[in-house]
Every structure is written in C-alpha cells, then in structure tokens.
C-alpha cells in the first residue's frame, strides 16, 4: 500500500501543473501553521476572558450544559463552536439578559456582586450557588454591555 502512494509521487515528476500545485502547497504549510497558532492563541485568550466574565452566569436556552463558560475547556469548546457560526448570537443574547428579563420569564438570577467568593463563600455554599451558579452578568454602571463587546470582538477577530 505504501508503494501505491509512492506511485503518486512519481507521477508528480511527469505532470508539471500538478507538480507546481503540490510544491505551492508544500511552501504554504509553514505559513498556515503560523496562522493556526495565532488563532489558537486567540481562542485560549478569549476562553480565559470568557471564564473570568461569565463563569457564574445563569444558564438559559442556548447557554446550557453544551455551551457555557463554567471552566476553560467548556469555554474553549463553546468558542470553537461559535467560530463556525453556530449560535454565537443566541449565546450573546442569553448572556445579555438582566434581572428584569429573568423575572419576566418567571425565573430569577442572583446579583453578580453576591459572587464575591472570598468573603461570602459560606453564604454561596449554603444556597448551593457554588455547584450551580446562577448569577446575572456584571454590569457597568447599570448597562449590560460586556457580553456584546466580548462576542462582537471575538467574531471580528476570529470569525
């Protein structure tokens, strides 16, 4: 079987246009490795940032067990899925929900400032909020812009 593959390489000598195409492919492989490395670096950085910002966010319809930021690997898988265009805008809108939106749906979310685990760990543990986080996403002066800035930046850089 190896000899069959070797026949293909022998054919490259005789077919000039196929030989040029193959050599162009071989010359571009190192550059493609650099591009893949940069994309993986950006995926890792956005995964770490996503875990830092959204690890305790309340799960919802699209932000669920299969797509969330509760740990690095889930965040990495979520971002890889989003880089293919799969439901990134729905996850962004789920993360953009505030307390009022959850009350309208008939559920609730804990205030984001409750998740200061260094000073309130016992309170969080007694309410089972360590194992099952349920916080609203942090706001900036009452505006919930972090999910939108995060996802638009991610899609512009990687998507």
mmCIF file of N, CA and C in Angstrom, residues 19 23 36 52 59 63 68 72 124 129 140 151 157:
data_model
loop_
_atom_site.group_PDB
_atom_site.id
_atom_site.type_symbol
_atom_site.label_atom_id
_atom_site.label_comp_id
_atom_site.label_asym_id
_atom_site.label_seq_id
_atom_site.Cartn_x
_atom_site.Cartn_y
_atom_site.Cartn_z
ATOM 1 N N UNK A 19 2.653 19.178 -10.328
ATOM 2 C CA UNK A 19 3.877 19.366 -9.560
ATOM 3 C C UNK A 19 3.954 20.791 -9.005
ATOM 4 N N UNK A 23 3.948 21.692 -5.030
ATOM 5 C CA UNK A 23 5.045 22.451 -4.423
ATOM 6 C C UNK A 23 4.542 23.751 -3.803
ATOM 7 N N UNK A 36 -2.608 29.151 12.157
ATOM 8 C CA UNK A 36 -3.331 28.285 13.103
ATOM 9 C C UNK A 36 -2.848 28.553 14.527
ATOM 10 N N UNK A 52 -13.534 34.170 33.052
ATOM 11 C CA UNK A 52 -13.467 35.222 34.062
ATOM 12 C C UNK A 52 -14.748 36.047 34.116
ATOM 13 N N UNK A 59 -27.603 29.723 33.445
ATOM 14 C CA UNK A 59 -27.828 29.036 32.182
ATOM 15 C C UNK A 59 -29.219 29.361 31.661
ATOM 16 N N UNK A 63 -27.379 29.065 26.300
ATOM 17 C CA UNK A 63 -26.262 28.987 27.245
ATOM 18 C C UNK A 63 -26.597 27.858 28.224
ATOM 19 N N UNK A 68 -21.155 26.844 27.469
ATOM 20 C CA UNK A 68 -21.067 27.767 28.598
ATOM 21 C C UNK A 68 -19.603 28.061 28.889
ATOM 22 N N UNK A 72 -12.475 26.249 31.684
ATOM 23 C CA UNK A 72 -11.714 26.609 30.485
ATOM 24 C C UNK A 72 -12.094 25.751 29.289
ATOM 25 N N UNK A 124 -22.763 31.466 49.820
ATOM 26 C CA UNK A 124 -22.942 30.841 48.500
ATOM 27 C C UNK A 124 -23.070 29.330 48.612
ATOM 28 N N UNK A 129 -25.010 27.727 45.515
ATOM 29 C CA UNK A 129 -24.618 28.550 44.374
ATOM 30 C C UNK A 129 -23.167 28.351 43.967
ATOM 31 N N UNK A 140 -21.887 47.405 33.862
ATOM 32 C CA UNK A 140 -21.046 48.586 34.003
ATOM 33 C C UNK A 140 -21.961 49.788 34.159
ATOM 34 N N UNK A 151 -18.499 39.320 22.499
ATOM 35 C CA UNK A 151 -18.828 38.491 21.338
ATOM 36 C C UNK A 151 -18.567 39.199 20.012
ATOM 37 N N UNK A 157 -12.424 39.269 15.329
ATOM 38 C CA UNK A 157 -11.046 38.787 15.309
ATOM 39 C C UNK A 157 -10.911 37.365 14.757
#
